[in-house]
Amino acid sequence: MQPPGEASLSAVQSASGWDPATYLRFAGERARPFAELLSRVDAQAPGVVVDLGCGDGSVTAGLAQRWPGAQVTGVDSSPSMLAAAAAHAVPGRLEFQPGDLREWRPGNPVDVLVSNAALHWVPGHGQLLSRWAGELTPGGWLAVQVPGNQAAPTHALLAELVTAPGWSARLAPGDDTVLDPAAVLTPEGYLDVLTTAGLAADVWETTYLHVLTGEDPVLRWVSGTVLRPVLARLSPADAEQLTAEYAAALRAAYPVRADGTTVLPFRRLFAVGHRPD
C-alpha cells in the first residue's frame, strides 16, 4: 500500500508530459478493451495496418503478431511514449513515427486502421473518422475505442474544480476538451458516422467494473490520463493542492469497500466499420 500522500506526489511529478510508467500501472485493464475491439475485426491478411495514438506501442506490437505479413505502423505525438515504443520495433515489419492523428495522412491506402483510447482528446472527431474511412482499401477495416466517462465522478468532479473561481484564475490557458460531456459521441452517433461514410458498422458499449487496491487507487488511475494536462497548467505547489482536493472528492465518490478494494466503473465505446469489397 502506498504511504498517504504518495499518490498525490506521483500525480504532480507526471504532470509535465505523458509518462509511460504512470499510464501502465493498470496495463492489464487498459489492454483488455483493445483486445475486445480487435476481436470484431475480421481482416484475414492485411498488408498495411496503422495504429493512431499508439502510446507506448505494447498493444501495437500485438497487431504485428496477429498479422505477421503486414507492415504495421504506430503513430503518436508524445516523445516519451514513442521512446518507450521503440523497444517493440521490428525493422521492416513494425515501426513507430511521430505525428498528430488530426493531421495524419497515409502514404498508401490502409487495410486496417485502429485508434484505441485517443479520440476523446480530439474535438469534433466524427469528421476525422469520416476522413479515415476514406483512406481504407476495399475490404478495409476501421476500429476505434474511446472512454466515455465525462458524466462519471472522475471527470465531473475535476471539471467542477477547474471551473471553480479559485482554480480557474490560477490555471494557465489549456484545453479541457476531454472533460466536456460532448467529448465523445453517443453510440448512435458513431453508428451514423460510419454508415454515412459507406461502412458496415458494428457499435457497442461496455462498462467495466475495475476492482482497485491501495491508497487512492482512483486518483492513481486518472493521474496518468485526464488529470495530467490539468496539473501541467499549474505551479508545483498549486498542482499539489488541487490534487489533494481532487483526491478527497474521489475518495467520497468511490468509497473503499469492506474488503479493502475500491470499484471503479469505467465506460468505453467501441465502433468497428468495414468497407465492402
mmCIF file of C-alpha atoms in Angstrom:
data_model
loop_
_atom_site.group_PDB
_atom_site.id
_atom_site.type_symbol
_atom_site.label_atom_id
_atom_site.label_comp_id
_atom_site.label_asym_id
_atom_site.label_seq_id
_atom_site.Cartn_x
_atom_site.Cartn_y
_atom_site.Cartn_z
ATOM 1 C CA MET A 1 0.000 0.000 0.000
ATOM 2 C CA GLN A 2 1.261 3.485 -0.789
ATOM 3 C CA PRO A 3 2.008 5.835 2.091
ATOM 4 C CA PRO A 4 -0.555 8.650 2.444
ATOM 5 C CA GLY A 5 0.203 11.432 0.007
ATOM 6 C CA GLU A 6 2.363 9.348 -2.337
ATOM 7 C CA ALA A 7 -0.354 9.121 -4.996
ATOM 8 C CA SER A 8 -0.704 12.901 -4.886
ATOM 9 C CA LEU A 9 3.041 13.424 -5.321
ATOM 10 C CA SER A 10 3.148 10.942 -8.190
ATOM 11 C CA ALA A 11 0.385 12.799 -9.992
ATOM 12 C CA VAL A 12 2.258 16.077 -9.714
ATOM 13 C CA GLN A 13 5.535 14.554 -10.891
ATOM 14 C CA SER A 14 3.905 13.111 -14.007
ATOM 15 C CA ALA A 15 2.098 16.313 -14.965
ATOM 16 C CA SER A 16 4.604 17.671 -17.468
ATOM 17 C CA GLY A 17 4.033 15.000 -20.128
ATOM 18 C CA TRP A 18 2.805 11.525 -20.912
ATOM 19 C CA ASP A 19 4.587 9.138 -18.541
ATOM 20 C CA PRO A 20 4.566 5.510 -19.787
ATOM 21 C CA ALA A 21 5.265 4.127 -16.306
ATOM 22 C CA THR A 22 2.326 6.014 -14.775
ATOM 23 C CA TYR A 23 -0.010 5.095 -17.627
ATOM 24 C CA LEU A 24 0.957 1.406 -17.486
ATOM 25 C CA ARG A 25 0.226 0.955 -13.789
ATOM 26 C CA PHE A 26 -3.068 -0.517 -14.984
ATOM 27 C CA ALA A 27 -1.758 -2.094 -18.188
ATOM 28 C CA GLY A 28 -3.977 -5.159 -17.966
ATOM 29 C CA GLU A 29 -7.170 -3.175 -17.519
ATOM 30 C CA ARG A 30 -6.224 -0.812 -20.357
ATOM 31 C CA ALA A 31 -5.229 -3.619 -22.763
ATOM 32 C CA ARG A 32 -8.449 -5.607 -22.418
ATOM 33 C CA PRO A 33 -10.680 -3.155 -24.363
ATOM 34 C CA PHE A 34 -8.154 -3.146 -27.212
ATOM 35 C CA ALA A 35 -8.299 -6.933 -27.411
ATOM 36 C CA GLU A 36 -12.097 -6.853 -27.418
ATOM 37 C CA LEU A 37 -12.101 -4.177 -30.111
ATOM 38 C CA LEU A 38 -9.778 -6.224 -32.351
ATOM 39 C CA SER A 39 -11.849 -9.377 -31.838
ATOM 40 C CA ARG A 40 -14.507 -7.797 -34.084
ATOM 41 C CA VAL A 41 -12.065 -7.011 -36.911
ATOM 42 C CA ASP A 42 -12.205 -9.878 -39.388
ATOM 43 C CA ALA A 43 -9.278 -8.917 -41.624
ATOM 44 C CA GLN A 44 -7.557 -12.070 -42.848
ATOM 45 C CA ALA A 45 -4.255 -10.985 -44.398
ATOM 46 C CA PRO A 46 -3.951 -7.177 -44.394
ATOM 47 C CA GLY A 47 -0.871 -5.629 -45.928
ATOM 48 C CA VAL A 48 -0.962 -2.189 -44.256
ATOM 49 C CA VAL A 49 -2.026 -1.746 -40.620
ATOM 50 C CA VAL A 50 -1.897 1.594 -38.754
ATOM 51 C CA ASP A 51 -2.398 2.337 -35.045
ATOM 52 C CA LEU A 52 -3.146 6.033 -34.468
ATOM 53 C CA GLY A 53 -2.411 7.189 -30.932
ATOM 54 C CA CYS A 54 -0.283 4.105 -30.281
ATOM 55 C CA GLY A 55 1.103 5.204 -26.910
ATOM 56 C CA ASP A 56 3.957 3.020 -25.649
ATOM 57 C CA GLY A 57 3.452 0.543 -28.502
ATOM 58 C CA SER A 58 2.716 -2.509 -26.374
ATOM 59 C CA VAL A 59 -0.689 -3.158 -27.916
ATOM 60 C CA THR A 60 0.559 -2.140 -31.367
ATOM 61 C CA ALA A 61 3.043 -4.988 -31.133
ATOM 62 C CA GLY A 62 0.063 -7.318 -30.798
ATOM 63 C CA LEU A 63 -1.129 -6.185 -34.243
ATOM 64 C CA ALA A 64 2.153 -7.355 -35.772
ATOM 65 C CA GLN A 65 1.787 -10.691 -34.000
ATOM 66 C CA ARG A 66 -1.777 -11.169 -35.219
ATOM 67 C CA TRP A 67 -0.940 -10.229 -38.823
ATOM 68 C CA PRO A 68 2.699 -11.292 -39.358
ATOM 69 C CA GLY A 69 2.572 -10.454 -43.062
ATOM 70 C CA ALA A 70 1.516 -6.839 -42.525
ATOM 71 C CA GLN A 71 3.531 -3.638 -42.379
ATOM 72 C CA VAL A 72 2.396 -2.160 -39.054
ATOM 73 C CA THR A 73 2.925 1.499 -38.153
ATOM 74 C CA GLY A 74 2.209 3.165 -34.824
ATOM 75 C CA VAL A 75 1.757 6.941 -34.726
ATOM 76 C CA ASP A 76 1.829 9.105 -31.600
ATOM 77 C CA SER A 77 2.562 12.732 -30.710
ATOM 78 C CA SER A 78 4.274 12.036 -27.361
ATOM 79 C CA PRO A 79 8.098 11.764 -27.478
ATOM 80 C CA SER A 80 8.157 9.856 -24.178
ATOM 81 C CA MET A 81 5.619 7.318 -25.402
ATOM 82 C CA LEU A 82 7.462 6.882 -28.700
ATOM 83 C CA ALA A 83 10.724 6.357 -26.815
ATOM 84 C CA ALA A 84 9.067 3.506 -24.914
ATOM 85 C CA ALA A 85 7.505 2.150 -28.128
ATOM 86 C CA ALA A 86 10.923 1.869 -29.785
ATOM 87 C CA ALA A 87 11.572 -1.257 -27.724
ATOM 88 C CA HIS A 88 8.818 -3.034 -29.697
ATOM 89 C CA ALA A 89 10.003 -2.016 -33.168
ATOM 90 C CA VAL A 90 10.831 -4.746 -35.687
ATOM 91 C CA PRO A 91 12.720 -3.484 -38.760
ATOM 92 C CA GLY A 92 10.664 -3.891 -41.896
ATOM 93 C CA ARG A 93 7.560 -5.046 -40.018
ATOM 94 C CA LEU A 94 6.715 -2.782 -37.085
ATOM 95 C CA GLU A 95 7.739 0.857 -36.902
ATOM 96 C CA PHE A 96 6.754 3.905 -34.881
ATOM 97 C CA GLN A 97 6.691 7.510 -36.012
ATOM 98 C CA PRO A 98 5.763 10.890 -34.535
ATOM 99 C CA GLY A 99 2.610 12.541 -35.720
ATOM 100 C CA ASP A 100 -0.604 14.290 -34.775
ATOM 101 C CA LEU A 101 -3.504 11.969 -35.546
ATOM 102 C CA ARG A 102 -5.582 15.008 -36.543
ATOM 103 C CA GLU A 103 -3.180 15.725 -39.402
ATOM 104 C CA TRP A 104 -2.047 12.209 -40.296
ATOM 105 C CA ARG A 105 -2.287 11.051 -43.901
ATOM 106 C CA PRO A 106 -1.238 7.594 -45.113
ATOM 107 C CA GLY A 107 1.254 7.113 -47.891
ATOM 108 C CA ASN A 108 -0.909 4.295 -49.256
ATOM 109 C CA PRO A 109 -4.475 3.091 -48.661
ATOM 110 C CA VAL A 110 -4.840 1.243 -45.365
ATOM 111 C CA ASP A 111 -6.244 -2.245 -44.831
ATOM 112 C CA VAL A 112 -6.748 -1.936 -41.050
ATOM 113 C CA LEU A 113 -6.792 1.399 -39.208
ATOM 114 C CA VAL A 114 -7.205 1.357 -35.438
ATOM 115 C CA SER A 115 -7.266 4.033 -32.743
ATOM 116 C CA ASN A 116 -7.516 2.994 -29.122
ATOM 117 C CA ALA A 117 -8.359 5.439 -26.299
ATOM 118 C CA ALA A 118 -7.180 8.524 -28.179
ATOM 119 C CA LEU A 119 -10.059 10.239 -29.978
ATOM 120 C CA HIS A 120 -11.713 11.593 -26.829
ATOM 121 C CA TRP A 121 -8.869 14.146 -26.757
ATOM 122 C CA VAL A 122 -9.853 15.412 -30.241
ATOM 123 C CA PRO A 123 -12.813 17.824 -30.547
ATOM 124 C CA GLY A 124 -15.202 17.046 -33.389
ATOM 125 C CA HIS A 125 -13.537 13.730 -34.190
ATOM 126 C CA GLY A 126 -16.597 12.500 -36.073
ATOM 127 C CA GLN A 127 -15.261 14.378 -39.114
ATOM 128 C CA LEU A 128 -11.869 12.773 -38.591
ATOM 129 C CA LEU A 129 -13.441 9.314 -38.599
ATOM 130 C CA SER A 130 -15.178 10.109 -41.872
ATOM 131 C CA ARG A 131 -11.841 11.076 -43.404
ATOM 132 C CA TRP A 132 -10.152 7.936 -42.082
ATOM 133 C CA ALA A 133 -12.915 5.817 -43.594
ATOM 134 C CA GLY A 134 -11.974 7.297 -46.955
ATOM 135 C CA GLU A 135 -8.371 6.077 -46.517
ATOM 136 C CA LEU A 136 -9.420 2.408 -46.415
ATOM 137 C CA THR A 137 -8.879 -0.084 -49.200
ATOM 138 C CA PRO A 138 -11.885 -2.040 -50.493
ATOM 139 C CA GLY A 139 -12.482 -4.634 -47.785
ATOM 140 C CA GLY A 140 -10.638 -2.454 -45.252
ATOM 141 C CA TRP A 141 -11.440 -2.055 -41.557
ATOM 142 C CA LEU A 142 -11.662 0.938 -39.206
ATOM 143 C CA ALA A 143 -11.772 0.189 -35.470
ATOM 144 C CA VAL A 144 -11.854 2.729 -32.629
ATOM 145 C CA GLN A 145 -12.405 2.652 -28.889
ATOM 146 C CA VAL A 146 -12.927 5.688 -26.662
ATOM 147 C CA PRO A 147 -13.569 6.065 -22.932
ATOM 148 C CA GLY A 148 -16.977 7.591 -22.290
ATOM 149 C CA ASN A 149 -16.759 8.782 -18.692
ATOM 150 C CA GLN A 150 -17.427 12.510 -18.948
ATOM 151 C CA ALA A 151 -20.524 12.141 -16.749
ATOM 152 C CA ALA A 152 -18.710 9.963 -14.200
ATOM 153 C CA PRO A 153 -17.311 11.449 -10.959
ATOM 154 C CA THR A 154 -13.718 11.075 -12.221
ATOM 155 C CA HIS A 155 -14.418 13.698 -14.870
ATOM 156 C CA ALA A 156 -17.334 15.655 -13.404
ATOM 157 C CA LEU A 157 -15.501 16.397 -10.140
ATOM 158 C CA LEU A 158 -12.386 17.526 -11.988
ATOM 159 C CA ALA A 159 -14.491 19.706 -14.287
ATOM 160 C CA GLU A 160 -16.046 21.345 -11.225
ATOM 161 C CA LEU A 161 -12.608 22.082 -9.816
ATOM 162 C CA VAL A 162 -11.107 23.622 -12.957
ATOM 163 C CA THR A 163 -14.123 25.865 -13.464
ATOM 164 C CA ALA A 164 -14.356 26.988 -9.819
ATOM 165 C CA PRO A 165 -13.296 30.659 -9.386
ATOM 166 C CA GLY A 166 -10.474 29.740 -7.021
ATOM 167 C CA TRP A 167 -8.858 27.441 -9.566
ATOM 168 C CA SER A 168 -9.835 28.891 -12.939
ATOM 169 C CA ALA A 169 -7.879 32.041 -12.110
ATOM 170 C CA ARG A 170 -4.732 30.023 -11.371
ATOM 171 C CA LEU A 171 -4.880 27.691 -14.345
ATOM 172 C CA ALA A 172 -2.831 28.627 -17.394
ATOM 173 C CA PRO A 173 -4.791 28.522 -20.672
ATOM 174 C CA GLY A 174 -5.366 24.976 -21.834
ATOM 175 C CA ASP A 175 -7.700 22.533 -23.493
ATOM 176 C CA ASP A 176 -10.304 20.840 -21.297
ATOM 177 C CA THR A 177 -11.958 19.023 -24.204
ATOM 178 C CA VAL A 178 -11.641 15.647 -22.520
ATOM 179 C CA LEU A 179 -13.802 16.890 -19.614
ATOM 180 C CA ASP A 180 -16.589 18.112 -21.904
ATOM 181 C CA PRO A 181 -19.710 15.911 -21.922
ATOM 182 C CA ALA A 182 -19.608 16.235 -25.725
ATOM 183 C CA ALA A 183 -16.037 14.907 -25.965
ATOM 184 C CA VAL A 184 -17.352 11.606 -27.295
ATOM 185 C CA LEU A 185 -20.358 10.789 -29.439
ATOM 186 C CA THR A 186 -23.249 8.592 -28.432
ATOM 187 C CA PRO A 187 -23.148 5.014 -29.738
ATOM 188 C CA GLU A 188 -25.790 6.075 -32.267
ATOM 189 C CA GLY A 189 -23.549 8.970 -33.281
ATOM 190 C CA TYR A 190 -20.657 6.648 -34.115
ATOM 191 C CA LEU A 191 -23.036 4.374 -35.998
ATOM 192 C CA ASP A 192 -24.238 7.304 -38.093
ATOM 193 C CA VAL A 193 -20.683 8.464 -38.864
ATOM 194 C CA LEU A 194 -19.551 5.049 -40.053
ATOM 195 C CA THR A 195 -22.627 4.210 -42.088
ATOM 196 C CA THR A 196 -22.689 7.653 -43.706
ATOM 197 C CA ALA A 197 -19.074 7.035 -44.729
ATOM 198 C CA GLY A 198 -20.177 3.868 -46.527
ATOM 199 C CA LEU A 199 -19.035 1.333 -43.949
ATOM 200 C CA ALA A 200 -20.909 -1.604 -42.470
ATOM 201 C CA ALA A 201 -20.877 -0.705 -38.777
ATOM 202 C CA ASP A 202 -20.682 -2.625 -35.512
ATOM 203 C CA VAL A 203 -21.032 -0.314 -32.485
ATOM 204 C CA TRP A 204 -21.381 -1.183 -28.807
ATOM 205 C CA GLU A 205 -20.513 -0.013 -25.306
ATOM 206 C CA THR A 206 -19.270 -1.767 -22.182
ATOM 207 C CA THR A 207 -18.946 -0.620 -18.583
ATOM 208 C CA TYR A 208 -16.091 -2.441 -16.863
ATOM 209 C CA LEU A 209 -16.024 -2.712 -13.086
ATOM 210 C CA HIS A 210 -12.350 -2.370 -12.211
ATOM 211 C CA VAL A 211 -11.558 -3.625 -8.718
ATOM 212 C CA LEU A 212 -8.660 -1.492 -7.467
ATOM 213 C CA THR A 213 -6.495 -1.729 -4.362
ATOM 214 C CA GLY A 214 -4.125 0.533 -2.470
ATOM 215 C CA GLU A 215 -4.193 4.126 -1.293
ATOM 216 C CA ASP A 216 -6.226 6.480 -3.504
ATOM 217 C CA PRO A 217 -6.434 3.962 -6.382
ATOM 218 C CA VAL A 218 -8.840 6.038 -8.490
ATOM 219 C CA LEU A 219 -6.507 9.022 -8.245
ATOM 220 C CA ARG A 220 -3.630 6.792 -9.360
ATOM 221 C CA TRP A 221 -5.740 5.652 -12.317
ATOM 222 C CA VAL A 222 -6.528 9.173 -13.548
ATOM 223 C CA SER A 223 -3.073 10.604 -12.763
ATOM 224 C CA GLY A 224 -1.788 9.058 -15.993
ATOM 225 C CA THR A 225 -4.640 10.396 -18.135
ATOM 226 C CA VAL A 226 -7.287 13.040 -17.501
ATOM 227 C CA LEU A 227 -5.536 14.720 -14.533
ATOM 228 C CA ARG A 228 -2.157 15.058 -16.267
ATOM 229 C CA PRO A 229 -2.916 18.029 -18.594
ATOM 230 C CA VAL A 230 -4.686 19.935 -15.812
ATOM 231 C CA LEU A 231 -1.718 19.681 -13.442
ATOM 232 C CA ALA A 232 0.647 20.729 -16.224
ATOM 233 C CA ARG A 233 -1.063 24.148 -16.246
ATOM 234 C CA LEU A 234 -0.352 24.830 -12.560
ATOM 235 C CA SER A 235 2.676 25.645 -10.460
ATOM 236 C CA PRO A 236 4.012 22.657 -8.468
ATOM 237 C CA ALA A 237 2.507 23.978 -5.223
ATOM 238 C CA ASP A 238 -0.898 24.603 -6.814
ATOM 239 C CA ALA A 239 -0.786 21.217 -8.528
ATOM 240 C CA GLU A 240 -0.190 19.556 -5.166
ATOM 241 C CA GLN A 241 -3.133 21.436 -3.622
ATOM 242 C CA LEU A 242 -5.549 20.689 -6.455
ATOM 243 C CA THR A 243 -4.542 17.036 -6.388
ATOM 244 C CA ALA A 244 -5.269 16.861 -2.651
ATOM 245 C CA GLU A 245 -8.731 18.406 -3.118
ATOM 246 C CA TYR A 246 -9.480 16.131 -6.049
ATOM 247 C CA ALA A 247 -8.279 13.062 -4.137
ATOM 248 C CA ALA A 248 -10.611 13.840 -1.246
ATOM 249 C CA ALA A 249 -13.559 14.212 -3.622
ATOM 250 C CA LEU A 250 -12.697 10.926 -5.333
ATOM 251 C CA ARG A 251 -12.495 9.091 -2.012
ATOM 252 C CA ALA A 252 -16.049 10.207 -1.241
ATOM 253 C CA ALA A 253 -17.325 9.284 -4.712
ATOM 254 C CA TYR A 254 -15.550 5.916 -4.801
ATOM 255 C CA PRO A 255 -15.532 4.654 -1.189
ATOM 256 C CA VAL A 256 -13.371 1.772 -0.042
ATOM 257 C CA ARG A 257 -15.386 -1.417 0.361
ATOM 258 C CA ALA A 258 -15.342 -3.680 3.416
ATOM 259 C CA ASP A 259 -12.732 -5.941 1.800
ATOM 260 C CA GLY A 260 -10.371 -3.007 1.234
ATOM 261 C CA THR A 261 -10.971 -2.721 -2.509
ATOM 262 C CA THR A 262 -12.383 0.192 -4.490
ATOM 263 C CA VAL A 263 -14.634 -0.325 -7.524
ATOM 264 C CA LEU A 264 -14.206 1.989 -10.499
ATOM 265 C CA PRO A 265 -16.971 1.678 -13.123
ATOM 266 C CA PHE A 266 -15.415 2.566 -16.466
ATOM 267 C CA ARG A 267 -17.493 3.042 -19.610
ATOM 268 C CA ARG A 268 -15.964 2.511 -23.055
ATOM 269 C CA LEU A 269 -17.472 2.866 -26.523
ATOM 270 C CA PHE A 270 -16.434 0.713 -29.486
ATOM 271 C CA ALA A 271 -17.007 1.306 -33.178
ATOM 272 C CA VAL A 272 -15.868 -1.009 -35.988
ATOM 273 C CA GLY A 273 -16.513 -0.268 -39.647
ATOM 274 C CA HIS A 274 -15.890 -2.489 -42.694
ATOM 275 C CA ARG A 275 -15.710 -1.204 -46.266
ATOM 276 C CA PRO A 276 -17.323 -3.652 -48.699
ATOM 277 C CA ASP A 277 -15.007 -5.257 -51.268
#
